[in-house]
């Protein structure tokens, strides 16, 4: 449990608001509610999602090492973010942050593994499963999970382009694994999706 | 400076020796001398290098979070490794480990960025520059740096296959940027290599 004195502020952002730009900061950030996207941009301005930060998770970890931040942090849904002073973290807090760092490092390596070894279809399936555990997913009356994500957003997350993602999403929809609508995707067969993600 | 009592053991490995297999461990490891390669393997047994660990750097960080290790650690050159008990790390030590984690996370994100956005030629150039700062590089009497690395090893590091790497290495050699021999590469024009890496 992080001590009260460590908290500097708590700020709520609207969807699409940029929380952090590349640069330097002395603060550490934790998502209280909502969903934050950490992304970078190539020379042509194409976004590349590095990770999603869910409630209870941290971002801005480079402040712990005095390093420069090379990414953007953006609110995906309405998001409340705690601003913390890393110098005031207790030993216990630090362990929490370290555990988090180990987890996101392991996720980053998984992304590398998938980018190199997996087909785009597997990468999209894995991404949909990951998004299904975030604030972008809502349970439908039918019991199915619906994910709010455009093909552009999926492309940024799996390192591809919209046109190709649209083709693969169509393929998954024809196979009955997902239902695809404008800006949203319904998971119809989670087991099949897991199978595809592992291929 | 890490306290004496934290050290459990110090072990020297020969080139090619596997230090850690995927699995669980309670220990944290630090390279004292040499070079350690962290890699994973796809279903077909192809290696994928996740990072190189240089003297002073850590691996086995998943023990800090009680997580399972999904990678192999292998000695590249003669390497001495300190085995440490993470439970006995001081607050100061923990900060050192945290700083290291932030750095390797940032490197992992850079790899993702390169895998998605950069041409293979840029990735190979960046990899050669990174290797030039490890124990795999030796300064020649001519003043040039020579790197001991096979095309297979380069392919594993940049997420490609040997045949394609051989083609690109040949191209870089024809351009006079590097000199290529069996299992070794000489950096002839570091500035040009940096320029290619950034493209």
Tab-separated table of C-alpha atoms in Angstrom:
chain	number	residue	atom	x	y	z
A	1	UNK	CA	0.000	0.000	0.000
A	2	UNK	CA	1.513	3.301	-1.080
A	3	UNK	CA	1.718	5.966	1.649
A	4	UNK	CA	-0.487	9.072	1.472
A	5	UNK	CA	2.442	11.515	1.480
A	6	UNK	CA	3.754	9.964	-1.744
A	7	UNK	CA	0.750	11.242	-3.697
A	8	UNK	CA	1.177	14.623	-5.289
A	9	UNK	CA	-2.032	14.837	-7.252
A	10	UNK	CA	-4.813	12.881	-8.879
A	11	UNK	CA	-5.975	14.005	-12.336
A	12	UNK	CA	-8.830	12.883	-14.560
A	13	UNK	CA	-8.385	12.863	-18.336
A	14	UNK	CA	-10.937	12.623	-21.154
A	15	UNK	CA	-10.534	9.971	-23.893
A	16	UNK	CA	-7.801	10.997	-26.322
A	17	UNK	CA	-6.120	13.454	-23.928
A	18	UNK	CA	-2.327	13.319	-23.938
A	19	UNK	CA	-1.098	12.805	-20.353
A	20	UNK	CA	2.626	12.780	-21.078
A	21	UNK	CA	4.746	13.818	-24.048
A	22	UNK	CA	8.285	12.545	-24.653
A	23	UNK	CA	10.651	14.371	-22.320
A	24	UNK	CA	11.762	14.322	-18.727
A	25	UNK	CA	9.699	14.174	-15.561
A	26	UNK	CA	10.409	13.586	-11.884
A	27	UNK	CA	7.099	11.918	-11.235
A	28	UNK	CA	5.770	8.380	-11.337
A	29	UNK	CA	2.181	7.772	-12.494
A	30	UNK	CA	-0.369	5.147	-11.563
A	31	UNK	CA	-3.704	4.536	-13.242
A	32	UNK	CA	-6.521	4.680	-10.682
A	33	UNK	CA	-9.333	4.011	-13.156
A	34	UNK	CA	-9.752	3.812	-16.924
A	35	UNK	CA	-7.097	2.865	-19.444
A	36	UNK	CA	-3.903	4.586	-20.613
A	37	UNK	CA	-2.063	3.811	-23.847
A	38	UNK	CA	1.722	4.120	-24.026
A	39	UNK	CA	2.796	4.702	-27.582
A	40	UNK	CA	5.599	5.962	-29.736
A	41	UNK	CA	5.580	7.339	-33.255
A	42	UNK	CA	7.710	6.610	-36.306
A	43	UNK	CA	9.185	9.263	-38.580
A	44	UNK	CA	6.024	9.209	-40.698
A	45	UNK	CA	3.813	9.885	-37.668
A	46	UNK	CA	2.411	6.347	-37.466
A	47	UNK	CA	1.581	5.355	-33.875
A	48	UNK	CA	2.943	2.181	-32.337
A	49	UNK	CA	1.348	1.008	-29.085
A	50	UNK	CA	3.948	-0.231	-26.609
A	51	UNK	CA	1.523	-1.219	-23.866
A	52	UNK	CA	-1.795	-0.491	-22.195
A	53	UNK	CA	-1.729	0.572	-18.541
A	54	UNK	CA	-4.617	-0.788	-16.501
A	55	UNK	CA	-5.867	0.337	-13.059
A	56	UNK	CA	-3.232	-0.330	-10.379
A	57	UNK	CA	-0.396	-0.312	-12.949
A	58	UNK	CA	2.336	2.317	-13.330
A	59	UNK	CA	3.807	4.409	-16.104
A	60	UNK	CA	6.503	7.104	-16.224
A	61	UNK	CA	8.919	4.558	-14.699
A	62	UNK	CA	11.921	6.243	-16.384
A	63	UNK	CA	11.760	8.878	-13.602
A	64	UNK	CA	13.056	6.151	-11.252
A	65	UNK	CA	16.253	5.952	-13.285
A	66	UNK	CA	16.511	9.640	-14.176
A	67	UNK	CA	16.074	8.747	-17.845
A	68	UNK	CA	14.333	10.637	-20.616
A	69	UNK	CA	10.888	9.439	-21.681
A	70	UNK	CA	10.647	8.487	-25.355
A	71	UNK	CA	6.915	7.754	-25.483
A	72	UNK	CA	3.506	9.396	-25.265
A	73	UNK	CA	0.916	8.464	-22.623
A	74	UNK	CA	-2.682	8.975	-23.722
A	75	UNK	CA	-6.028	8.381	-22.012
A	76	UNK	CA	-8.032	5.793	-23.980
A	77	UNK	CA	-11.197	5.982	-21.886
A	78	UNK	CA	-12.039	8.457	-19.083
A	79	UNK	CA	-9.009	7.864	-16.868
A	80	UNK	CA	-7.959	9.034	-13.426
A	81	UNK	CA	-4.235	9.034	-12.832
A	82	UNK	CA	-2.336	9.347	-9.523
A	83	UNK	CA	0.816	11.441	-9.699
A	84	UNK	CA	3.450	10.243	-7.238
A	85	UNK	CA	6.838	11.376	-6.023
A	86	UNK	CA	9.154	8.373	-6.530
A	87	UNK	CA	11.627	9.742	-3.972
A	88	UNK	CA	9.012	9.210	-1.270
A	89	UNK	CA	8.226	5.583	-2.102
A	90	UNK	CA	8.769	3.176	0.806
A	91	UNK	CA	10.802	-0.031	0.411
A	92	UNK	CA	7.536	-1.923	0.103
A	93	UNK	CA	6.280	0.468	-2.570
A	94	UNK	CA	9.513	0.042	-4.460
A	95	UNK	CA	9.008	-3.711	-4.500
A	96	UNK	CA	5.549	-3.123	-5.995
A	97	UNK	CA	7.053	-0.945	-8.713
A	98	UNK	CA	9.856	-3.460	-9.358
A	99	UNK	CA	7.343	-6.290	-9.679
A	100	UNK	CA	5.431	-4.182	-12.159
A	101	UNK	CA	8.594	-3.459	-14.171
A	102	UNK	CA	9.440	-7.146	-14.357
A	103	UNK	CA	5.927	-7.865	-15.620
A	104	UNK	CA	5.950	-5.228	-18.344
A	105	UNK	CA	9.446	-6.271	-19.391
A	106	UNK	CA	8.192	-9.809	-19.759
A	107	UNK	CA	5.233	-8.489	-21.810
A	108	UNK	CA	7.602	-6.460	-24.012
A	109	UNK	CA	9.657	-9.601	-24.697
A	110	UNK	CA	6.454	-11.444	-25.551
A	111	UNK	CA	5.651	-8.701	-28.083
A	112	UNK	CA	9.101	-9.069	-29.626
A	113	UNK	CA	8.639	-12.820	-29.785
A	114	UNK	CA	5.269	-12.430	-31.480
A	115	UNK	CA	6.498	-9.741	-33.889
A	116	UNK	CA	9.280	-12.015	-35.072
A	117	UNK	CA	7.756	-15.455	-34.918
A	118	UNK	CA	4.009	-15.161	-35.207
A	119	UNK	CA	1.695	-14.537	-38.114
A	120	UNK	CA	-0.323	-11.311	-38.077
A	121	UNK	CA	-3.478	-13.328	-37.428
A	122	UNK	CA	-2.011	-14.738	-34.181
A	123	UNK	CA	-0.864	-11.283	-33.131
A	124	UNK	CA	-4.320	-9.793	-33.691
A	125	UNK	CA	-5.950	-12.666	-31.767
A	126	UNK	CA	-3.520	-12.137	-28.846
A	127	UNK	CA	-4.181	-8.397	-28.908
A	128	UNK	CA	-7.960	-8.882	-28.803
A	129	UNK	CA	-7.575	-11.220	-25.820
A	130	UNK	CA	-5.420	-8.647	-24.036
A	131	UNK	CA	-7.892	-5.833	-24.763
A	132	UNK	CA	-10.736	-8.009	-23.474
A	133	UNK	CA	-9.264	-7.536	-19.976
A	134	UNK	CA	-9.253	-3.735	-20.149
A	135	UNK	CA	-11.765	-0.906	-19.835
A	136	UNK	CA	-12.224	-1.088	-23.627
A	137	UNK	CA	-14.258	-4.287	-23.207
A	138	UNK	CA	-17.860	-4.430	-22.040
A	139	UNK	CA	-19.990	-7.493	-21.392
A	140	UNK	CA	-23.031	-7.606	-23.709
A	141	UNK	CA	-26.483	-8.811	-22.562
A	142	UNK	CA	-25.731	-11.934	-24.655
A	143	UNK	CA	-22.761	-12.641	-22.367
A	144	UNK	CA	-20.261	-11.914	-25.150
A	145	UNK	CA	-17.470	-9.388	-24.657
A	146	UNK	CA	-17.495	-6.386	-26.953
A	147	UNK	CA	-14.248	-4.460	-27.481
A	148	UNK	CA	-14.173	-0.862	-28.629
A	149	UNK	CA	-11.213	-0.667	-31.011
A	150	UNK	CA	-10.788	0.597	-34.557
A	151	UNK	CA	-8.681	-1.208	-37.139
A	152	UNK	CA	-6.241	1.701	-36.937
A	153	UNK	CA	-5.818	1.131	-33.203
A	154	UNK	CA	-5.336	-2.601	-33.713
A	155	UNK	CA	-2.753	-1.908	-36.435
A	156	UNK	CA	-0.799	0.384	-34.058
A	157	UNK	CA	-0.824	-2.345	-31.418
A	158	UNK	CA	0.351	-5.230	-33.593
A	159	UNK	CA	2.785	-3.299	-35.762
A	160	UNK	CA	0.846	-3.423	-39.012
A	161	UNK	CA	-1.279	-1.153	-41.201
A	162	UNK	CA	-5.049	-0.675	-41.233
A	163	UNK	CA	-5.636	-2.264	-44.648
A	164	UNK	CA	-3.975	-5.527	-43.650
A	165	UNK	CA	-5.692	-5.602	-40.243
A	166	UNK	CA	-9.062	-5.113	-41.950
A	167	UNK	CA	-8.365	-8.167	-44.118
A	168	UNK	CA	-7.458	-10.361	-41.125
A	169	UNK	CA	-10.376	-9.097	-39.012
A	170	UNK	CA	-12.679	-10.000	-41.917
A	171	UNK	CA	-11.143	-13.464	-42.033
A	172	UNK	CA	-11.679	-13.987	-38.281
A	173	UNK	CA	-15.266	-12.760	-38.640
A	174	UNK	CA	-15.966	-15.162	-41.541
A	175	UNK	CA	-14.628	-18.003	-39.392
A	176	UNK	CA	-17.170	-17.023	-36.706
A	177	UNK	CA	-14.470	-16.340	-34.093
A	178	UNK	CA	-15.373	-12.656	-33.772
A	179	UNK	CA	-18.141	-10.318	-34.875
A	180	UNK	CA	-16.874	-7.103	-36.469
A	181	UNK	CA	-18.743	-3.792	-36.491
A	182	UNK	CA	-17.655	-0.186	-36.965
A	183	UNK	CA	-15.112	0.576	-34.227
A	184	UNK	CA	-16.045	-2.506	-32.236
A	185	UNK	CA	-15.383	-6.218	-32.205
A	186	UNK	CA	-17.354	-8.920	-30.404
A	187	UNK	CA	-15.609	-12.047	-29.152
A	188	UNK	CA	-17.784	-14.943	-30.326
A	189	UNK	CA	-15.459	-17.841	-29.583
A	190	UNK	CA	-12.782	-17.059	-27.002
A	191	UNK	CA	-11.392	-20.598	-27.031
A	192	UNK	CA	-10.814	-20.501	-30.795
A	193	UNK	CA	-9.212	-17.075	-30.396
A	194	UNK	CA	-6.796	-18.444	-27.756
A	195	UNK	CA	-5.935	-21.308	-30.085
A	196	UNK	CA	-5.185	-18.883	-32.941
A	197	UNK	CA	-3.130	-16.627	-30.624
A	198	UNK	CA	-0.900	-19.540	-29.618
A	199	UNK	CA	-0.183	-20.653	-33.200
B	1	UNK	CA	27.463	-0.906	-3.989
B	2	UNK	CA	25.870	-4.274	-3.224
B	3	UNK	CA	26.596	-5.665	0.252
B	4	UNK	CA	28.827	-8.715	0.654
B	5	UNK	CA	26.180	-10.805	2.437
B	6	UNK	CA	23.927	-10.557	-0.618
B	7	UNK	CA	26.333	-12.659	-2.698
B	8	UNK	CA	25.644	-16.366	-2.677
B	9	UNK	CA	28.193	-17.508	-5.210
B	10	UNK	CA	30.298	-16.495	-8.192
B	11	UNK	CA	30.483	-18.911	-11.134
B	12	UNK	CA	32.536	-18.890	-14.339
B	13	UNK	CA	31.045	-20.297	-17.531
B	14	UNK	CA	32.667	-21.302	-20.823
B	15	UNK	CA	31.371	-19.893	-24.134
B	16	UNK	CA	28.115	-21.600	-25.110
B	17	UNK	CA	27.333	-22.856	-21.597
B	18	UNK	CA	23.686	-22.514	-20.584
B	19	UNK	CA	23.482	-20.610	-17.276
B	20	UNK	CA	19.707	-20.636	-16.865
B	21	UNK	CA	16.906	-22.604	-18.495
B	22	UNK	CA	13.277	-21.452	-18.523
B	23	UNK	CA	11.769	-22.112	-15.099
B	24	UNK	CA	11.712	-20.634	-11.641
B	25	UNK	CA	14.573	-19.389	-9.488
B	26	UNK	CA	14.888	-17.410	-6.263
B	27	UNK	CA	18.164	-15.816	-7.278
B	28	UNK	CA	19.197	-12.684	-9.091
B	29	UNK	CA	22.276	-12.765	-11.349
B	30	UNK	CA	24.821	-10.137	-12.260
B	31	UNK	CA	27.519	-10.404	-14.899
B	32	UNK	CA	30.942	-9.714	-13.397
B	33	UNK	CA	32.907	-10.209	-16.627
B	34	UNK	CA	32.222	-11.490	-20.130
B	35	UNK	CA	28.911	-11.437	-21.968
B	36	UNK	CA	25.619	-13.275	-21.436
B	37	UNK	CA	22.911	-13.693	-24.052
B	38	UNK	CA	19.253	-13.820	-23.025
B	39	UNK	CA	17.245	-15.669	-25.637
B	40	UNK	CA	14.036	-17.491	-26.251
B	41	UNK	CA	13.136	-20.099	-28.835
B	42	UNK	CA	10.202	-20.440	-31.198
B	43	UNK	CA	8.289	-23.684	-31.789
B	44	UNK	CA	10.712	-24.608	-34.565
B	45	UNK	CA	13.729	-24.210	-32.282
B	46	UNK	CA	14.926	-20.946	-33.830
B	47	UNK	CA	16.683	-18.751	-31.285
B	48	UNK	CA	15.629	-15.146	-30.732
B	49	UNK	CA	18.009	-12.907	-28.779
B	50	UNK	CA	16.133	-10.664	-26.331
B	51	UNK	CA	19.175	-8.851	-24.980
B	52	UNK	CA	22.864	-9.081	-24.163
B	53	UNK	CA	23.896	-8.666	-20.527
B	54	UNK	CA	27.169	-6.800	-20.061
B	55	UNK	CA	29.397	-6.584	-16.957
B	56	UNK	CA	27.577	-4.794	-14.122
B	57	UNK	CA	24.150	-5.628	-15.562
B	58	UNK	CA	21.588	-8.054	-14.133
B	59	UNK	CA	19.501	-10.959	-15.347
B	60	UNK	CA	17.050	-13.328	-13.659
B	61	UNK	CA	15.032	-10.266	-12.605
B	62	UNK	CA	11.780	-12.282	-12.620
B	63	UNK	CA	12.842	-13.668	-9.207
B	64	UNK	CA	12.108	-10.190	-7.800
B	65	UNK	CA	8.470	-10.592	-8.777
B	66	UNK	CA	8.170	-14.317	-8.096
B	67	UNK	CA	7.509	-14.915	-11.780
B	68	UNK	CA	8.499	-17.815	-13.995
B	69	UNK	CA	11.441	-17.315	-16.357
B	70	UNK	CA	10.577	-17.854	-20.009
B	71	UNK	CA	14.073	-17.439	-21.452
B	72	UNK	CA	17.487	-19.058	-21.601
B	73	UNK	CA	20.663	-17.345	-20.360
B	74	UNK	CA	23.832	-18.449	-22.138
B	75	UNK	CA	27.482	-17.435	-21.813
B	76	UNK	CA	28.704	-15.926	-25.106
B	77	UNK	CA	32.340	-15.489	-24.074
B	78	UNK	CA	34.069	-16.727	-20.908
B	79	UNK	CA	31.770	-15.172	-18.318
B	80	UNK	CA	31.784	-14.874	-14.551
B	81	UNK	CA	28.395	-14.426	-12.961
B	82	UNK	CA	27.525	-13.340	-9.407
B	83	UNK	CA	24.575	-15.155	-7.876
B	84	UNK	CA	22.677	-12.944	-5.427
B	85	UNK	CA	19.833	-13.329	-2.967
B	86	UNK	CA	17.322	-10.621	-3.907
B	87	UNK	CA	15.730	-10.764	-0.434
B	88	UNK	CA	18.985	-9.406	1.010
B	89	UNK	CA	19.298	-6.419	-1.321
B	90	UNK	CA	19.461	-3.061	0.469
B	91	UNK	CA	17.221	-0.133	-0.510
B	92	UNK	CA	20.146	1.313	-2.438
B	93	UNK	CA	20.749	-1.990	-4.241
B	94	UNK	CA	17.086	-2.130	-5.138
B	95	UNK	CA	17.353	1.268	-6.755
B	96	UNK	CA	20.278	-0.024	-8.826
B	97	UNK	CA	18.188	-2.994	-9.958
B	98	UNK	CA	15.188	-0.756	-10.686
B	99	UNK	CA	17.335	1.577	-12.773
B	100	UNK	CA	18.588	-1.431	-14.695
B	101	UNK	CA	15.037	-2.681	-15.284
B	102	UNK	CA	13.965	0.712	-16.620
B	103	UNK	CA	16.920	0.696	-18.995
B	104	UNK	CA	16.296	-2.779	-20.387
B	105	UNK	CA	12.586	-2.021	-20.714
B	106	UNK	CA	13.480	1.026	-22.741
B	107	UNK	CA	15.809	-1.126	-24.876
B	108	UNK	CA	13.039	-3.706	-25.389
B	109	UNK	CA	10.695	-0.954	-26.596
B	110	UNK	CA	13.400	0.231	-28.959
B	111	UNK	CA	13.635	-3.290	-30.377
B	112	UNK	CA	9.861	-3.354	-30.894
B	113	UNK	CA	10.055	0.030	-32.595
B	114	UNK	CA	12.827	-1.167	-34.882
B	115	UNK	CA	11.130	-4.489	-35.653
B	116	UNK	CA	7.997	-2.669	-36.763
B	117	UNK	CA	9.295	0.466	-38.372
B	118	UNK	CA	12.823	-0.130	-39.577
B	119	UNK	CA	14.249	-1.956	-42.550
B	120	UNK	CA	16.357	-5.041	-41.859
B	121	UNK	CA	19.468	-3.120	-42.955
B	122	UNK	CA	18.896	-0.505	-40.222
B	123	UNK	CA	18.286	-3.219	-37.638
B	124	UNK	CA	21.515	-5.019	-38.558
B	125	UNK	CA	23.454	-1.742	-38.419
B	126	UNK	CA	21.989	-0.969	-34.949
B	127	UNK	CA	22.813	-4.485	-33.762
B	128	UNK	CA	26.439	-4.213	-34.938
B	129	UNK	CA	26.780	-0.903	-33.091
B	130	UNK	CA	25.359	-2.476	-29.930
B	131	UNK	CA	27.687	-5.491	-30.192
B	132	UNK	CA	30.645	-3.162	-30.694
B	133	UNK	CA	30.240	-2.181	-27.021
B	134	UNK	CA	30.397	-5.749	-25.712
B	135	UNK	CA	33.060	-8.383	-25.066
B	136	UNK	CA	32.432	-9.682	-28.604
B	137	UNK	CA	34.307	-6.694	-30.022
B	138	UNK	CA	38.087	-6.332	-30.085
B	139	UNK	CA	40.136	-3.382	-31.292
B	140	UNK	CA	42.384	-4.334	-34.226
B	141	UNK	CA	45.951	-2.995	-34.666
B	142	UNK	CA	44.459	-0.855	-37.485
B	143	UNK	CA	42.222	0.820	-34.893
B	144	UNK	CA	39.080	-0.752	-36.355
B	145	UNK	CA	36.687	-2.732	-34.157
B	146	UNK	CA	36.214	-6.376	-35.050
B	147	UNK	CA	33.089	-8.165	-33.864
B	148	UNK	CA	32.878	-11.920	-33.479
B	149	UNK	CA	29.389	-12.829	-34.666
B	150	UNK	CA	28.035	-15.311	-37.184
B	151	UNK	CA	25.185	-14.514	-39.564
B	152	UNK	CA	23.072	-16.983	-37.591
B	153	UNK	CA	23.679	-15.008	-34.392
B	154	UNK	CA	22.877	-11.726	-36.128
B	155	UNK	CA	19.672	-13.239	-37.526
B	156	UNK	CA	18.614	-14.330	-34.017
B	157	UNK	CA	19.233	-10.815	-32.727
B	158	UNK	CA	17.325	-8.916	-35.412
B	159	UNK	CA	14.486	-11.371	-35.906
B	160	UNK	CA	15.415	-12.613	-39.353
B	161	UNK	CA	16.942	-15.669	-41.018
B	162	UNK	CA	20.573	-16.352	-41.938
B	163	UNK	CA	20.080	-16.214	-45.718
B	164	UNK	CA	18.581	-12.717	-45.596
B	165	UNK	CA	21.203	-11.461	-43.126
B	166	UNK	CA	23.966	-12.761	-45.399
B	167	UNK	CA	22.512	-10.731	-48.272
B	168	UNK	CA	22.377	-7.512	-46.208
B	169	UNK	CA	25.843	-8.046	-44.698
B	170	UNK	CA	27.169	-8.445	-48.260
B	171	UNK	CA	25.486	-5.201	-49.239
B	172	UNK	CA	27.037	-3.329	-46.274
B	173	UNK	CA	30.445	-4.795	-47.158
B	174	UNK	CA	30.140	-3.737	-50.824
B	175	UNK	CA	29.314	-0.224	-49.620
B	176	UNK	CA	32.543	-0.250	-47.604
B	177	UNK	CA	30.767	0.258	-44.287
B	178	UNK	CA	31.913	-3.060	-42.857
B	179	UNK	CA	34.367	-5.792	-43.707
B	180	UNK	CA	32.900	-9.296	-43.537
B	181	UNK	CA	34.868	-12.473	-42.819
B	182	UNK	CA	33.886	-15.911	-41.570
B	183	UNK	CA	32.274	-15.429	-38.127
B	184	UNK	CA	33.574	-11.897	-37.827
B	185	UNK	CA	32.728	-8.408	-39.001
B	186	UNK	CA	34.985	-5.344	-39.025
B	187	UNK	CA	33.501	-1.880	-38.607
B	188	UNK	CA	35.080	0.210	-41.370
B	189	UNK	CA	32.902	3.298	-41.160
B	190	UNK	CA	31.097	3.731	-37.834
B	191	UNK	CA	29.569	7.070	-38.807
B	192	UNK	CA	27.964	5.587	-41.929
B	193	UNK	CA	26.719	2.657	-39.814
B	194	UNK	CA	25.084	5.078	-37.338
B	195	UNK	CA	23.441	6.887	-40.234
B	196	UNK	CA	22.046	3.601	-41.613
B	197	UNK	CA	20.870	2.527	-38.134
B	198	UNK	CA	18.864	5.715	-37.720
B	199	UNK	CA	17.088	5.431	-41.095
